[in-house]
Amino acid sequence: RLDGHVHYHQLPVVFDSIVKIMEKDDLHISYIRMPRESFRNYRPIRKLSGLKAINFLKVAILNALVARNKKKYKQILKKMDEMDFSGVLCSGNMCYENLEILLQNCGDYDGSADRNMEILFHPGAVLEEADQKQITSKDDMAFLTDEGRMREAVALKRLKAGRTR
């Protein structure tokens, strides 16, 4: 199974290299995360909270990269597991309310649907001051200490507890 931090594995030079290595070394990869996301999954978008304009751009870029890679490597990818994907649009704020909208638009999410959905979350936070002092990047500090991490953790806990409807 393959994935890359911030989806670098979808960049053409990286994806092409992955495929070459898979073929050269006869690697049997069962899954590559293909973060192609449909805006339809978030209807109505105006009800979502905490959206960031940059995430719309991220979705558009990732969708284009995934389309390119799927087209170029159709035969190789059709042998792998495939999942629907969501989460980049609400990245940093996949709170319970946003999750409910997403799940309602993805059809039956009680396990009876004949497809899998991979949903991106970032529930981990760095809360201890001593740990925060070790973070050297201003952007990492902002992300890892943002209250969105806790909202995403709560959403996952509520989902696990079965309170999605």
PDB file of C-alpha atoms in Angstrom:
ATOM      1  CA  ARG A   1       0.000   0.000   0.000  1.00  0.00           C
ATOM      2  CA  LEU A   2       1.432   3.375  -0.981  1.00  0.00           C
ATOM      3  CA  ASP A   3       0.756   6.919   0.118  1.00  0.00           C
ATOM      4  CA  GLY A   4       2.875  10.007   0.458  1.00  0.00           C
ATOM      5  CA  HIS A   5       2.844  12.909   2.846  1.00  0.00           C
ATOM      6  CA  VAL A   6       0.842  15.766   1.309  1.00  0.00           C
ATOM      7  CA  HIS A   7       0.290  13.416  -1.646  1.00  0.00           C
ATOM      8  CA  TYR A   8       3.729  13.951  -3.216  1.00  0.00           C
ATOM      9  CA  HIS A   9       3.378  10.473  -4.683  1.00  0.00           C
ATOM     10  CA  GLN A  10       0.899  11.928  -7.214  1.00  0.00           C
ATOM     11  CA  LEU A  11       3.464  14.273  -8.791  1.00  0.00           C
ATOM     12  CA  PRO A  12       4.227  12.909 -12.274  1.00  0.00           C
ATOM     13  CA  VAL A  13       7.978  12.490 -11.728  1.00  0.00           C
ATOM     14  CA  VAL A  14       7.343  10.631  -8.448  1.00  0.00           C
ATOM     15  CA  PHE A  15       4.417   8.541  -9.697  1.00  0.00           C
ATOM     16  CA  ASP A  16       6.279   7.561 -12.878  1.00  0.00           C
ATOM     17  CA  SER A  17       9.269   6.520 -10.757  1.00  0.00           C
ATOM     18  CA  ILE A  18       7.068   4.442  -8.462  1.00  0.00           C
ATOM     19  CA  VAL A  19       5.597   2.586 -11.434  1.00  0.00           C
ATOM     20  CA  LYS A  20       9.047   1.984 -12.947  1.00  0.00           C
ATOM     21  CA  ILE A  21      10.295   0.540  -9.661  1.00  0.00           C
ATOM     22  CA  MET A  22       7.169  -1.608  -9.307  1.00  0.00           C
ATOM     23  CA  GLU A  23       7.733  -3.054 -12.780  1.00  0.00           C
ATOM     24  CA  LYS A  24      11.521  -3.403 -12.469  1.00  0.00           C
ATOM     25  CA  ASP A  25      11.419  -5.135  -9.084  1.00  0.00           C
ATOM     26  CA  ASP A  26       8.145  -6.999  -9.745  1.00  0.00           C
ATOM     27  CA  LEU A  27       6.528  -5.414  -6.688  1.00  0.00           C
ATOM     28  CA  HIS A  28       2.923  -6.333  -6.007  1.00  0.00           C
ATOM     29  CA  ILE A  29       1.302  -3.186  -4.663  1.00  0.00           C
ATOM     30  CA  SER A  30      -2.314  -3.687  -3.588  1.00  0.00           C
ATOM     31  CA  TYR A  31      -3.247  -0.025  -3.223  1.00  0.00           C
ATOM     32  CA  ILE A  32      -2.028   3.465  -4.038  1.00  0.00           C
ATOM     33  CA  ARG A  33      -3.936   6.345  -2.480  1.00  0.00           C
ATOM     34  CA  MET A  34      -5.549   8.272  -5.307  1.00  0.00           C
ATOM     35  CA  PRO A  35      -6.825  11.471  -3.662  1.00  0.00           C
ATOM     36  CA  ARG A  36      -9.407  12.402  -6.290  1.00  0.00           C
ATOM     37  CA  GLU A  37     -12.207  14.182  -4.508  1.00  0.00           C
ATOM     38  CA  SER A  38     -15.680  15.120  -5.692  1.00  0.00           C
ATOM     39  CA  PHE A  39     -17.172  18.442  -4.618  1.00  0.00           C
ATOM     40  CA  ARG A  40     -20.565  16.681  -4.881  1.00  0.00           C
ATOM     41  CA  ASN A  41     -19.738  14.864  -1.657  1.00  0.00           C
ATOM     42  CA  TYR A  42     -20.054  18.133   0.239  1.00  0.00           C
ATOM     43  CA  ARG A  43     -23.462  19.438  -0.915  1.00  0.00           C
ATOM     44  CA  PRO A  44     -24.435  22.027   0.058  1.00  0.00           C
ATOM     45  CA  ILE A  45     -20.936  23.465   0.386  1.00  0.00           C
ATOM     46  CA  ARG A  46     -22.281  26.625   2.038  1.00  0.00           C
ATOM     47  CA  LYS A  47     -23.192  24.555   5.122  1.00  0.00           C
ATOM     48  CA  LEU A  48     -19.601  23.452   5.697  1.00  0.00           C
ATOM     49  CA  SER A  49     -17.687  25.242   8.410  1.00  0.00           C
ATOM     50  CA  GLY A  50     -14.080  26.355   8.422  1.00  0.00           C
ATOM     51  CA  LEU A  51     -13.385  25.970   4.705  1.00  0.00           C
ATOM     52  CA  LYS A  52     -10.166  27.470   3.414  1.00  0.00           C
ATOM     53  CA  ALA A  53      -9.844  28.762  -0.141  1.00  0.00           C
ATOM     54  CA  ILE A  54      -6.472  27.027  -0.522  1.00  0.00           C
ATOM     55  CA  ASN A  55      -8.159  23.649  -0.059  1.00  0.00           C
ATOM     56  CA  PHE A  56     -10.284  24.192  -3.188  1.00  0.00           C
ATOM     57  CA  LEU A  57      -7.049  24.712  -5.105  1.00  0.00           C
ATOM     58  CA  LYS A  58      -5.477  21.616  -3.524  1.00  0.00           C
ATOM     59  CA  VAL A  59      -8.481  19.509  -4.576  1.00  0.00           C
ATOM     60  CA  ALA A  60      -8.335  20.827  -8.150  1.00  0.00           C
ATOM     61  CA  ILE A  61      -4.600  20.128  -8.454  1.00  0.00           C
ATOM     62  CA  LEU A  62      -4.831  16.665  -6.908  1.00  0.00           C
ATOM     63  CA  ASN A  63      -7.804  15.770  -9.119  1.00  0.00           C
ATOM     64  CA  ALA A  64      -5.798  16.744 -12.212  1.00  0.00           C
ATOM     65  CA  LEU A  65      -2.752  14.751 -11.081  1.00  0.00           C
ATOM     66  CA  VAL A  66      -4.837  11.675 -10.265  1.00  0.00           C
ATOM     67  CA  ALA A  67      -6.615  11.887 -13.637  1.00  0.00           C
ATOM     68  CA  ARG A  68      -3.235  12.025 -15.392  1.00  0.00           C
ATOM     69  CA  ASN A  69      -1.850   9.073 -13.465  1.00  0.00           C
ATOM     70  CA  LYS A  70      -4.988   6.959 -13.902  1.00  0.00           C
ATOM     71  CA  LYS A  71      -5.022   7.624 -17.635  1.00  0.00           C
ATOM     72  CA  LYS A  72      -1.321   6.885 -18.118  1.00  0.00           C
ATOM     73  CA  TYR A  73      -1.290   3.742 -15.953  1.00  0.00           C
ATOM     74  CA  LYS A  74      -4.812   2.421 -16.434  1.00  0.00           C
ATOM     75  CA  GLN A  75      -3.748  -1.217 -16.892  1.00  0.00           C
ATOM     76  CA  ILE A  76      -1.525  -1.273 -13.814  1.00  0.00           C
ATOM     77  CA  LEU A  77      -3.976   0.548 -11.539  1.00  0.00           C
ATOM     78  CA  LYS A  78      -6.995  -1.561 -12.476  1.00  0.00           C
ATOM     79  CA  LYS A  79      -5.337  -4.514 -10.705  1.00  0.00           C
ATOM     80  CA  MET A  80      -5.271  -2.621  -7.394  1.00  0.00           C
ATOM     81  CA  ASP A  81      -7.867  -1.931  -4.745  1.00  0.00           C
ATOM     82  CA  GLU A  82      -9.666   1.344  -5.315  1.00  0.00           C
ATOM     83  CA  MET A  83     -11.466   3.540  -2.825  1.00  0.00           C
ATOM     84  CA  ASP A  84     -13.430   6.727  -3.054  1.00  0.00           C
ATOM     85  CA  PHE A  85     -11.580   9.536  -1.327  1.00  0.00           C
ATOM     86  CA  SER A  86     -12.545  12.675   0.580  1.00  0.00           C
ATOM     87  CA  GLY A  87     -10.990  14.994   3.090  1.00  0.00           C
ATOM     88  CA  VAL A  88      -8.684  17.457   1.374  1.00  0.00           C
ATOM     89  CA  LEU A  89     -11.454  20.029   0.973  1.00  0.00           C
ATOM     90  CA  CYS A  90     -12.033  20.022   4.737  1.00  0.00           C
ATOM     91  CA  SER A  91      -8.391  19.391   5.585  1.00  0.00           C
ATOM     92  CA  GLY A  92      -7.682  20.960   8.939  1.00  0.00           C
ATOM     93  CA  ASN A  93     -11.372  21.083   9.818  1.00  0.00           C
ATOM     94  CA  MET A  94     -12.987  17.682   9.331  1.00  0.00           C
ATOM     95  CA  CYS A  95     -15.231  18.387  12.300  1.00  0.00           C
ATOM     96  CA  TYR A  96     -18.252  16.231  13.079  1.00  0.00           C
ATOM     97  CA  GLU A  97     -20.705  18.585  11.342  1.00  0.00           C
ATOM     98  CA  ASN A  98     -18.663  18.555   8.132  1.00  0.00           C
ATOM     99  CA  LEU A  99     -18.252  14.796   8.405  1.00  0.00           C
ATOM    100  CA  GLU A 100     -22.033  14.354   8.646  1.00  0.00           C
ATOM    101  CA  ILE A 101     -22.552  16.360   5.441  1.00  0.00           C
ATOM    102  CA  LEU A 102     -19.895  14.298   3.691  1.00  0.00           C
ATOM    103  CA  LEU A 103     -21.332  10.979   4.806  1.00  0.00           C
ATOM    104  CA  GLN A 104     -24.888  11.931   3.899  1.00  0.00           C
ATOM    105  CA  ASN A 105     -23.780  12.739   0.359  1.00  0.00           C
ATOM    106  CA  CYS A 106     -21.809   9.549  -0.066  1.00  0.00           C
ATOM    107  CA  GLY A 107     -24.888   7.340   0.088  1.00  0.00           C
ATOM    108  CA  ASP A 108     -25.238   4.549   2.582  1.00  0.00           C
ATOM    109  CA  TYR A 109     -22.371   4.682   5.003  1.00  0.00           C
ATOM    110  CA  ASP A 110     -23.704   1.987   7.288  1.00  0.00           C
ATOM    111  CA  GLY A 111     -21.569  -0.641   5.559  1.00  0.00           C
ATOM    112  CA  SER A 112     -24.192  -1.784   3.065  1.00  0.00           C
ATOM    113  CA  ALA A 113     -22.793   0.184   0.129  1.00  0.00           C
ATOM    114  CA  ASP A 114     -20.636  -1.730  -2.333  1.00  0.00           C
ATOM    115  CA  ARG A 115     -17.668   0.635  -2.158  1.00  0.00           C
ATOM    116  CA  ASN A 116     -15.134   1.919   0.297  1.00  0.00           C
ATOM    117  CA  MET A 117     -14.479   5.527   1.227  1.00  0.00           C
ATOM    118  CA  GLU A 118     -11.160   6.730   2.553  1.00  0.00           C
ATOM    119  CA  ILE A 119     -11.594   9.930   4.538  1.00  0.00           C
ATOM    120  CA  LEU A 120      -8.589  12.072   5.421  1.00  0.00           C
ATOM    121  CA  PHE A 121      -8.278  13.271   9.014  1.00  0.00           C
ATOM    122  CA  HIS A 122      -5.508  14.979  10.972  1.00  0.00           C
ATOM    123  CA  PRO A 123      -6.531  14.351  14.597  1.00  0.00           C
ATOM    124  CA  GLY A 124      -3.095  14.466  16.166  1.00  0.00           C
ATOM    125  CA  ALA A 125      -2.066  17.562  18.078  1.00  0.00           C
ATOM    126  CA  VAL A 126       1.065  18.590  19.904  1.00  0.00           C
ATOM    127  CA  LEU A 127      -0.197  19.876  23.233  1.00  0.00           C
ATOM    128  CA  GLU A 128       2.737  19.711  25.630  1.00  0.00           C
ATOM    129  CA  GLU A 129       4.853  22.862  25.776  1.00  0.00           C
ATOM    130  CA  ALA A 130       8.070  20.842  25.920  1.00  0.00           C
ATOM    131  CA  ASP A 131       7.085  19.035  22.721  1.00  0.00           C
ATOM    132  CA  GLN A 132       6.053  22.289  21.032  1.00  0.00           C
ATOM    133  CA  LYS A 133       9.509  23.726  21.678  1.00  0.00           C
ATOM    134  CA  GLN A 134      10.956  21.000  19.453  1.00  0.00           C
ATOM    135  CA  ILE A 135       8.912  22.090  16.429  1.00  0.00           C
ATOM    136  CA  THR A 136      11.117  24.191  14.165  1.00  0.00           C
ATOM    137  CA  SER A 137       8.676  25.119  11.399  1.00  0.00           C
ATOM    138  CA  LYS A 138       6.247  27.983  11.938  1.00  0.00           C
ATOM    139  CA  ASP A 139       3.725  26.310   9.598  1.00  0.00           C
ATOM    140  CA  ASP A 140       4.033  22.971  11.424  1.00  0.00           C
ATOM    141  CA  MET A 141       3.540  24.746  14.749  1.00  0.00           C
ATOM    142  CA  ALA A 142       0.380  26.454  13.514  1.00  0.00           C
ATOM    143  CA  PHE A 143      -1.026  23.200  12.114  1.00  0.00           C
ATOM    144  CA  LEU A 144      -0.066  20.921  15.003  1.00  0.00           C
ATOM    145  CA  THR A 145      -1.428  23.230  17.691  1.00  0.00           C
ATOM    146  CA  ASP A 146      -4.587  24.334  15.864  1.00  0.00           C
ATOM    147  CA  GLU A 147      -7.883  23.573  17.609  1.00  0.00           C
ATOM    148  CA  GLY A 148      -8.971  21.804  14.412  1.00  0.00           C
ATOM    149  CA  ARG A 149      -6.882  18.793  15.495  1.00  0.00           C
ATOM    150  CA  MET A 150      -9.142  18.347  18.527  1.00  0.00           C
ATOM    151  CA  ARG A 151     -12.343  18.814  16.492  1.00  0.00           C
ATOM    152  CA  GLU A 152     -11.173  16.114  14.109  1.00  0.00           C
ATOM    153  CA  ALA A 153     -10.368  13.785  17.013  1.00  0.00           C
ATOM    154  CA  VAL A 154     -13.852  14.367  18.455  1.00  0.00           C
ATOM    155  CA  ALA A 155     -15.428  13.651  15.048  1.00  0.00           C
ATOM    156  CA  LEU A 156     -13.612  10.322  14.838  1.00  0.00           C
ATOM    157  CA  LYS A 157     -14.604   9.383  18.384  1.00  0.00           C
ATOM    158  CA  ARG A 158     -18.243  10.198  17.665  1.00  0.00           C
ATOM    159  CA  LEU A 159     -18.098   8.216  14.440  1.00  0.00           C
ATOM    160  CA  LYS A 160     -16.583   5.244  16.232  1.00  0.00           C
ATOM    161  CA  ALA A 161     -19.283   5.441  18.894  1.00  0.00           C
ATOM    162  CA  GLY A 162     -21.895   5.077  16.149  1.00  0.00           C
ATOM    163  CA  ARG A 163     -23.502   8.478  16.543  1.00  0.00           C
ATOM    164  CA  THR A 164     -23.415   9.438  12.882  1.00  0.00           C
ATOM    165  CA  ARG A 165     -27.150   9.830  12.315  1.00  0.00           C
TER     166      ARG A 165
END
